[in-house]
N, CA, C and O atoms as CSV, one atom per row, in Angstrom:
chain,resi,resn,atom,element,x,y,z
A,1,GLU,N,N,-153.218,-152.720,7.313
A,1,GLU,CA,C,-153.188,-151.281,7.494
A,1,GLU,C,C,-152.298,-150.956,8.696
A,1,GLU,O,O,-152.384,-151.605,9.739
A,2,VAL,N,N,-151.444,-149.945,8.533
A,2,VAL,CA,C,-150.492,-149.559,9.568
A,2,VAL,C,C,-151.069,-148.391,10.378
A,2,VAL,O,O,-151.501,-147.392,9.803
A,3,PRO,N,N,-151.077,-148.515,11.706
A,3,PRO,CA,C,-151.558,-147.390,12.528
A,3,PRO,C,C,-150.668,-146.165,12.342
A,3,PRO,O,O,-149.455,-146.286,12.173
A,4,ILE,N,N,-151.279,-144.997,12.375
A,4,ILE,CA,C,-150.539,-143.752,12.159
A,4,ILE,C,C,-149.423,-143.586,13.191
A,4,ILE,O,O,-148.365,-143.045,12.868
A,5,SER,N,N,-149.639,-144.039,14.418
A,5,SER,CA,C,-148.606,-143.896,15.447
A,5,SER,C,C,-147.353,-144.698,15.096
A,5,SER,O,O,-146.241,-144.251,15.377
A,6,LYS,N,N,-147.514,-145.864,14.490
A,6,LYS,CA,C,-146.355,-146.664,14.081
A,6,LYS,C,C,-145.641,-146.005,12.911
A,6,LYS,O,O,-144.411,-146.020,12.844
A,7,LEU,N,N,-146.394,-145.435,11.999
A,7,LEU,CA,C,-145.798,-144.733,10.864
A,7,LEU,C,C,-145.019,-143.513,11.341
A,7,LEU,O,O,-143.906,-143.267,10.875
A,8,GLN,N,N,-145.597,-142.743,12.270
A,8,GLN,CA,C,-144.896,-141.573,12.804
A,8,GLN,C,C,-143.629,-141.979,13.544
A,8,GLN,O,O,-142.606,-141.304,13.429
A,9,ALA,N,N,-143.680,-143.062,14.295
A,9,ALA,CA,C,-142.489,-143.535,15.011
A,9,ALA,C,C,-141.405,-143.941,14.017
A,9,ALA,O,O,-140.229,-143.648,14.233
A,10,PHE,N,N,-141.787,-144.610,12.934
A,10,PHE,CA,C,-140.837,-145.023,11.901
A,10,PHE,C,C,-140.190,-143.796,11.245
A,10,PHE,O,O,-138.973,-143.749,11.070
A,11,ILE,N,N,-141.005,-142.820,10.891
A,11,ILE,CA,C,-140.479,-141.605,10.261
A,11,ILE,C,C,-139.583,-140.846,11.245
A,11,ILE,O,O,-138.542,-140.318,10.854
A,12,SER,N,N,-139.982,-140.790,12.515
A,12,SER,CA,C,-139.156,-140.123,13.527
A,12,SER,C,C,-137.795,-140.784,13.652
A,12,SER,O,O,-136.780,-140.100,13.778
A,13,ASP,N,N,-137.767,-142.119,13.618
A,13,ASP,CA,C,-136.493,-142.837,13.685
A,13,ASP,C,C,-135.595,-142.465,12.507
A,13,ASP,O,O,-134.389,-142.285,12.670
A,14,ILE,N,N,-136.185,-142.352,11.334
A,14,ILE,CA,C,-135.416,-141.967,10.141
A,14,ILE,C,C,-134.874,-140.546,10.302
A,14,ILE,O,O,-133.700,-140.295,10.030
A,15,TYR,N,N,-135.718,-139.624,10.741
A,15,TYR,CA,C,-135.282,-138.241,10.936
A,15,TYR,C,C,-134.160,-138.168,11.963
A,15,TYR,O,O,-133.178,-137.457,11.752
A,16,HIS,N,N,-134.294,-138.900,13.081
A,16,HIS,CA,C,-133.250,-138.873,14.112
A,16,HIS,C,C,-131.915,-139.391,13.557
A,16,HIS,O,O,-130.861,-138.824,13.841
A,17,ALA,N,N,-131.966,-140.453,12.777
A,17,ALA,CA,C,-130.736,-140.984,12.177
A,17,ALA,C,C,-130.120,-139.957,11.232
A,17,ALA,O,O,-128.901,-139.789,11.205
A,18,GLN,N,N,-130.956,-139.274,10.459
A,18,GLN,CA,C,-130.447,-138.254,9.544
A,18,GLN,C,C,-129.829,-137.083,10.303
A,18,GLN,O,O,-128.797,-136.550,9.895
A,19,VAL,N,N,-130.454,-136.688,11.397
A,19,VAL,CA,C,-129.922,-135.583,12.196
A,19,VAL,C,C,-128.575,-135.970,12.807
A,19,VAL,O,O,-127.638,-135.172,12.790
A,20,ARG,N,N,-128.469,-137.185,13.345
A,20,ARG,CA,C,-127.187,-137.637,13.897
A,20,ARG,C,C,-126.100,-137.615,12.827
A,20,ARG,O,O,-124.979,-137.177,13.086
A,21,ALA,N,N,-126.429,-138.086,11.630
A,21,ALA,CA,C,-125.459,-138.093,10.530
A,21,ALA,C,C,-125.095,-136.668,10.119
A,21,ALA,O,O,-123.929,-136.380,9.849
A,22,LEU,N,N,-126.078,-135.783,10.072
A,22,LEU,CA,C,-125.835,-134.390,9.704
A,22,LEU,C,C,-124.916,-133.717,10.716
A,22,LEU,O,O,-123.977,-133.019,10.334
A,23,VAL,N,N,-125.178,-133.921,11.991
A,23,VAL,CA,C,-124.345,-133.318,13.032
A,23,VAL,C,C,-122.928,-133.874,12.965
A,23,VAL,O,O,-121.963,-133.122,13.103
A,24,GLN,N,N,-122.793,-135.180,12.755
A,24,GLN,CA,C,-121.455,-135.766,12.670
A,24,GLN,C,C,-120.693,-135.216,11.474
A,24,GLN,O,O,-119.504,-134.917,11.583
A,25,CYS,N,N,-121.359,-135.079,10.340
A,25,CYS,CA,C,-120.711,-134.500,9.156
A,25,CYS,C,C,-120.300,-133.056,9.416
A,25,CYS,O,O,-119.216,-132.635,9.013
A,26,ALA,N,N,-121.165,-132.296,10.090
A,26,ALA,CA,C,-120.838,-130.904,10.402
A,26,ALA,C,C,-119.656,-130.828,11.365
A,26,ALA,O,O,-118.778,-129.981,11.201
A,27,LEU,N,N,-119.626,-131.710,12.369
A,27,LEU,CA,C,-118.496,-131.745,13.297
A,27,LEU,C,C,-117.204,-132.087,12.568
A,27,LEU,O,O,-116.167,-131.466,12.806
A,28,ASP,N,N,-117.267,-133.079,11.677
A,28,ASP,CA,C,-116.085,-133.476,10.915
A,28,ASP,C,C,-115.604,-132.345,10.017
A,28,ASP,O,O,-114.405,-132.077,9.937
A,29,SER,N,N,-116.541,-131.683,9.341
A,29,SER,CA,C,-116.186,-130.593,8.444
A,29,SER,C,C,-115.592,-129.427,9.216
A,29,SER,O,O,-114.616,-128.823,8.774
A,30,ALA,N,N,-116.175,-129.104,10.371
A,30,ALA,CA,C,-115.638,-128.021,11.189
A,30,ALA,C,C,-114.236,-128.363,11.675
A,30,ALA,O,O,-113.364,-127.495,11.712
A,31,ALA,N,N,-114.011,-129.628,12.051
A,31,ALA,CA,C,-112.687,-130.050,12.530
A,31,ALA,C,C,-111.641,-129.942,11.435
A,31,ALA,O,O,-110.506,-129.541,11.692
A,32,VAL,N,N,-112.022,-130.301,10.209
A,32,VAL,CA,C,-111.095,-130.198,9.081
A,32,VAL,C,C,-110.676,-128.748,8.880
A,32,VAL,O,O,-109.548,-128.468,8.476
A,33,LYS,N,N,-111.593,-127.831,9.165
A,33,LYS,CA,C,-111.303,-126.403,9.007
A,33,LYS,C,C,-110.643,-125.810,10.251
A,33,LYS,O,O,-110.437,-124.599,10.332
A,34,GLY,N,N,-110.313,-126.671,11.222
A,34,GLY,CA,C,-109.603,-126.207,12.406
A,34,GLY,C,C,-110.485,-125.759,13.549
A,34,GLY,O,O,-109.987,-125.197,14.524
A,35,HIS,N,N,-111.791,-125.994,13.453
A,35,HIS,CA,C,-112.712,-125.598,14.516
A,35,HIS,C,C,-113.040,-126.824,15.364
A,35,HIS,O,O,-113.720,-127.741,14.906
A,36,THR,N,N,-112.556,-126.831,16.588
A,36,THR,CA,C,-112.830,-127.944,17.482
A,36,THR,C,C,-113.646,-127.447,18.668
A,36,THR,O,O,-113.633,-126.260,18.995
A,37,ASP,N,N,-114.345,-128.361,19.299
A,37,ASP,CA,C,-115.226,-128.031,20.414
A,37,ASP,C,C,-114.395,-127.624,21.640
A,37,ASP,O,O,-113.743,-128.472,22.251
A,38,PRO,N,N,-114.414,-126.337,22.001
A,38,PRO,CA,C,-113.611,-125.890,23.141
A,38,PRO,C,C,-114.188,-126.327,24.489
A,38,PRO,O,O,-113.512,-126.228,25.514
A,39,SER,N,N,-115.432,-126.808,24.493
A,39,SER,CA,C,-116.074,-127.173,25.754
A,39,SER,C,C,-116.010,-128.665,26.036
A,39,SER,O,O,-116.445,-129.120,27.094
A,40,ASN,N,N,-115.465,-129.430,25.089
A,40,ASN,CA,C,-115.398,-130.883,25.239
A,40,ASN,C,C,-116.783,-131.494,25.434
A,40,ASN,O,O,-116.974,-132.351,26.297
A,41,GLY,N,N,-117.750,-131.049,24.628
A,41,GLY,CA,C,-119.079,-131.649,24.639
A,41,GLY,C,C,-120.035,-131.126,25.687
A,41,GLY,O,O,-120.994,-131.816,26.033
A,42,GLN,N,N,-119.809,-129.934,26.204
A,42,GLN,CA,C,-120.695,-129.372,27.225
A,42,GLN,C,C,-121.844,-128.587,26.592
A,42,GLN,O,O,-122.179,-127.487,27.033
A,43,TRP,N,N,-122.440,-129.169,25.556
A,43,TRP,CA,C,-123.580,-128.570,24.882
A,43,TRP,C,C,-124.436,-129.697,24.313
A,43,TRP,O,O,-123.987,-130.836,24.184
A,44,ALA,N,N,-125.665,-129.359,23.979
A,44,ALA,CA,C,-126.576,-130.352,23.410
A,44,ALA,C,C,-127.403,-129.713,22.312
A,44,ALA,O,O,-127.808,-128.555,22.411
A,45,LEU,N,N,-127.646,-130.481,21.269
A,45,LEU,CA,C,-128.545,-130.075,20.189
A,45,LEU,C,C,-129.842,-130.823,20.425
A,45,LEU,O,O,-129.866,-132.053,20.401
A,46,LEU,N,N,-130.920,-130.091,20.654
A,46,LEU,CA,C,-132.208,-130.704,20.965
A,46,LEU,C,C,-133.161,-130.543,19.799
A,46,LEU,O,O,-133.277,-129.462,19.222
A,47,GLY,N,N,-133.835,-131.616,19.459
A,47,GLY,CA,C,-134.915,-131.537,18.488
A,47,GLY,C,C,-136.161,-131.037,19.201
A,47,GLY,O,O,-136.546,-131.583,20.235
A,48,VAL,N,N,-136.786,-130.016,18.664
A,48,VAL,CA,C,-138.012,-129.478,19.255
A,48,VAL,C,C,-139.122,-129.557,18.215
A,48,VAL,O,O,-138.884,-129.975,17.082
A,49,GLY,N,N,-140.301,-129.169,18.583
A,49,GLY,CA,C,-141.428,-129.249,17.667
A,49,GLY,C,C,-141.790,-130.698,17.401
A,49,GLY,O,O,-141.700,-131.542,18.292
A,50,SER,N,N,-142.195,-130.982,16.184
A,50,SER,CA,C,-142.639,-132.340,15.848
A,50,SER,C,C,-141.518,-133.359,16.017
A,50,SER,O,O,-141.784,-134.505,16.379
A,51,LEU,N,N,-140.266,-132.966,15.763
A,51,LEU,CA,C,-139.145,-133.883,15.940
A,51,LEU,C,C,-138.983,-134.250,17.413
A,51,LEU,O,O,-138.791,-135.421,17.740
A,52,GLY,N,N,-139.058,-133.278,18.288
A,52,GLY,CA,C,-138.937,-133.524,19.719
A,52,GLY,C,C,-140.095,-134.346,20.272
A,52,GLY,O,O,-139.908,-135.162,21.174
A,53,ARG,N,N,-141.280,-134.130,19.736
A,53,ARG,CA,C,-142.451,-134.897,20.175
A,53,ARG,C,C,-142.476,-136.296,19.588
A,53,ARG,O,O,-143.177,-137.176,20.086
A,54,GLY,N,N,-141.697,-136.500,18.512
A,54,GLY,CA,C,-141.690,-137.802,17.852
A,54,GLY,C,C,-142.878,-138.027,16.944
A,54,GLY,O,O,-143.281,-139.166,16.709
A,55,ASP,N,N,-143.446,-136.932,16.427
A,55,ASP,CA,C,-144.585,-137.104,15.525
A,55,ASP,C,C,-144.368,-136.401,14.186
A,55,ASP,O,O,-145.269,-135.755,13.650
A,56,VAL,N,N,-143.149,-136.545,13.660
A,56,VAL,CA,C,-142.856,-135.952,12.356
A,56,VAL,C,C,-143.611,-136.693,11.268
A,56,VAL,O,O,-143.962,-137.864,11.409
A,57,CYS,N,N,-143.844,-135.996,10.212
A,57,CYS,CA,C,-144.506,-136.552,9.033
A,57,CYS,C,C,-143.622,-136.251,7.830
A,57,CYS,O,O,-142.716,-135.421,7.915
A,58,PRO,N,N,-143.879,-136.918,6.715
A,58,PRO,CA,C,-143.104,-136.559,5.520
A,58,PRO,C,C,-143.202,-135.052,5.278
A,58,PRO,O,O,-144.280,-134.470,5.395
A,59,TYR,N,N,-142.113,-134.445,4.952
A,59,TYR,CA,C,-141.990,-133.019,4.662
A,59,TYR,C,C,-142.050,-132.140,5.912
A,59,TYR,O,O,-142.192,-130.923,5.794
A,60,SER,N,N,-141.945,-132.734,7.115
A,60,SER,CA,C,-141.856,-131.920,8.325
A,60,SER,C,C,-140.554,-131.133,8.298
A,60,SER,O,O,-139.533,-131.614,7.809
A,61,ASP,N,N,-140.605,-129.922,8.828
A,61,ASP,CA,C,-139.360,-129.169,8.976
A,61,ASP,C,C,-138.663,-129.650,10.242
A,61,ASP,O,O,-139.255,-130.349,11.064
A,62,LEU,N,N,-137.416,-129.271,10.383
A,62,LEU,CA,C,-136.640,-129.672,11.552
A,62,LEU,C,C,-136.312,-128.442,12.376
A,62,LEU,O,O,-135.658,-127.516,11.895
A,63,ASP,N,N,-136.765,-128.435,13.610
A,63,ASP,CA,C,-136.511,-127.324,14.523
A,63,ASP,C,C,-135.580,-127.804,15.623
A,63,ASP,O,O,-135.752,-128.892,16.172
A,64,PHE,N,N,-134.590,-126.975,15.935
A,64,PHE,CA,C,-133.587,-127.332,16.929
A,64,PHE,C,C,-133.389,-126.204,17.933
A,64,PHE,O,O,-133.689,-125.041,17.666
A,65,ALA,N,N,-132.879,-126.587,19.085
A,65,ALA,CA,C,-132.388,-125.640,20.089
A,65,ALA,C,C,-131.023,-126.142,20.539
A,65,ALA,O,O,-130.795,-127.348,20.632
A,66,ILE,N,N,-130.131,-125.222,20.815
A,66,ILE,CA,C,-128.812,-125.578,21.340
A,66,ILE,C,C,-128.750,-125.091,22.777
A,66,ILE,O,O,-129.018,-123.925,23.067
A,67,VAL,N,N,-128.393,-126.006,23.673
A,67,VAL,CA,C,-128.275,-125.691,25.090
A,67,VAL,C,C,-126.812,-125.869,25.481
A,67,VAL,O,O,-126.187,-126.877,25.151
A,68,VAL,N,N,-126.282,-124.888,26.179
A,68,VAL,CA,C,-124.876,-124.954,26.605
A,68,VAL,C,C,-124.791,-124.914,28.123
A,68,VAL,O,O,-125.627,-124.307,28.792
A,69,LYS,N,N,-123.770,-125.567,28.650
A,69,LYS,CA,C,-123.555,-125.547,30.096
A,69,LYS,C,C,-123.037,-124.183,30.533
A,69,LYS,O,O,-123.505,-123.613,31.518
A,70,GLU,N,N,-122.064,-123.668,29.785
A,70,GLU,CA,C,-121.500,-122.358,30.082
A,70,GLU,C,C,-121.156,-121.668,28.768
A,70,GLU,O,O,-120.372,-122.188,27.974
A,71,LYS,N,N,-121.739,-120.502,28.543
A,71,LYS,CA,C,-121.503,-119.764,27.303
A,71,LYS,C,C,-120.164,-119.046,27.372
A,71,LYS,O,O,-119.895,-118.267,28.286
A,72,THR,N,N,-119.337,-119.332,26.379
A,72,THR,CA,C,-118.062,-118.635,26.245
A,72,THR,C,C,-117.937,-118.145,24.811
A,72,THR,O,O,-118.597,-118.685,23.924
A,73,PRO,N,N,-117.112,-117.140,24.561
A,73,PRO,CA,C,-116.926,-116.677,23.187
A,73,PRO,C,C,-116.406,-117.792,22.271
A,73,PRO,O,O,-116.798,-117.872,21.106
A,74,GLU,N,N,-115.532,-118.645,22.792
A,74,GLU,CA,C,-114.972,-119.729,21.982
A,74,GLU,C,C,-116.052,-120.748,21.611
A,74,GLU,O,O,-116.116,-121.207,20.470
A,75,LEU,N,N,-116.896,-121.094,22.580
A,75,LEU,CA,C,-117.964,-122.054,22.298
A,75,LEU,C,C,-118.984,-121.456,21.344
A,75,LEU,O,O,-119.474,-122.141,20.447
A,76,THR,N,N,-119.304,-120.187,21.532
A,76,THR,CA,C,-120.241,-119.510,20.630
A,76,THR,C,C,-119.716,-119.547,19.197
A,76,THR,O,O,-120.468,-119.851,18.271
A,77,ALA,N,N,-118.443,-119.243,19.008
A,77,ALA,CA,C,-117.845,-119.264,17.670
A,77,ALA,C,C,-117.886,-120.672,17.086
A,77,ALA,O,O,-118.184,-120.846,15.905
A,78,PHE,N,N,-117.587,-121.680,17.910
A,78,PHE,CA,C,-117.621,-123.061,17.438
A,78,PHE,C,C,-119.037,-123.461,17.015
A,78,PHE,O,O,-119.219,-124.056,15.953
A,79,LEU,N,N,-120.032,-123.142,17.833
A,79,LEU,CA,C,-121.410,-123.526,17.505
A,79,LEU,C,C,-121.925,-122.766,16.285
A,79,LEU,O,O,-122.700,-123.310,15.499
A,80,GLU,N,N,-121.500,-121.520,16.123
A,80,GLU,CA,C,-121.867,-120.783,14.907
A,80,GLU,C,C,-121.291,-121.475,13.677
A,80,GLU,O,O,-121.963,-121.585,12.651
A,81,GLN,N,N,-120.053,-121.940,13.778
A,81,GLN,CA,C,-119.435,-122.665,12.669
A,81,GLN,C,C,-120.169,-123.982,12.418
A,81,GLN,O,O,-120.389,-124.362,11.267
A,82,LEU,N,N,-120.543,-124.673,13.484
A,82,LEU,CA,C,-121.262,-125.938,13.352
A,82,LEU,C,C,-122.604,-125.722,12.641
A,82,LEU,O,O,-122.963,-126.488,11.747
A,83,VAL,N,N,-123.332,-124.697,13.031
A,83,VAL,CA,C,-124.616,-124.411,12.389
A,83,VAL,C,C,-124.400,-124.064,10.920
A,83,VAL,O,O,-125.174,-124.486,10.061
A,84,THR,N,N,-123.353,-123.299,10.631
A,84,THR,CA,C,-123.033,-122.969,9.238
A,84,THR,C,C,-122.768,-124.249,8.435
A,84,THR,O,O,-123.241,-124.391,7.307
A,85,GLU,N,N,-122.007,-125.175,9.029
A,85,GLU,CA,C,-121.717,-126.438,8.350
A,85,GLU,C,C,-123.000,-127.255,8.136
A,85,GLU,O,O,-123.157,-127.906,7.103
A,86,MET,N,N,-123.904,-127.218,9.101
A,86,MET,CA,C,-125.155,-127.970,8.973
A,86,MET,C,C,-126.026,-127.424,7.851
A,86,MET,O,O,-126.751,-128.174,7.199
A,87,HIS,N,N,-125.953,-126.127,7.631
A,87,HIS,CA,C,-126.766,-125.526,6.569
A,87,HIS,C,C,-126.136,-125.720,5.202
A,87,HIS,O,O,-126.772,-125.495,4.173
A,88,GLY,N,N,-124.866,-126.144,5.202
A,88,GLY,CA,C,-124.166,-126.460,3.962
A,88,GLY,C,C,-124.017,-125.305,3.070
A,88,GLY,O,O,-123.444,-125.430,1.988
């Protein structure tokens, strides 16, 4: 029998890998469309809720927050495009 904490950690690892892949695909797709990061990586996508706590379960939703070092119109437009790409 597998302890629930080990199962949650395993599922969290899978979700994190999927999120990294999703973000990379969105970045690639945005770049193909001519949208590049004007801040050179001065932002972060944070998993919050069950993803941030590391206790996701099958069928958990994914909640995110975006934190920026300095908000600019160019960065806002880029992140809006990135979110659009993530939603497919």
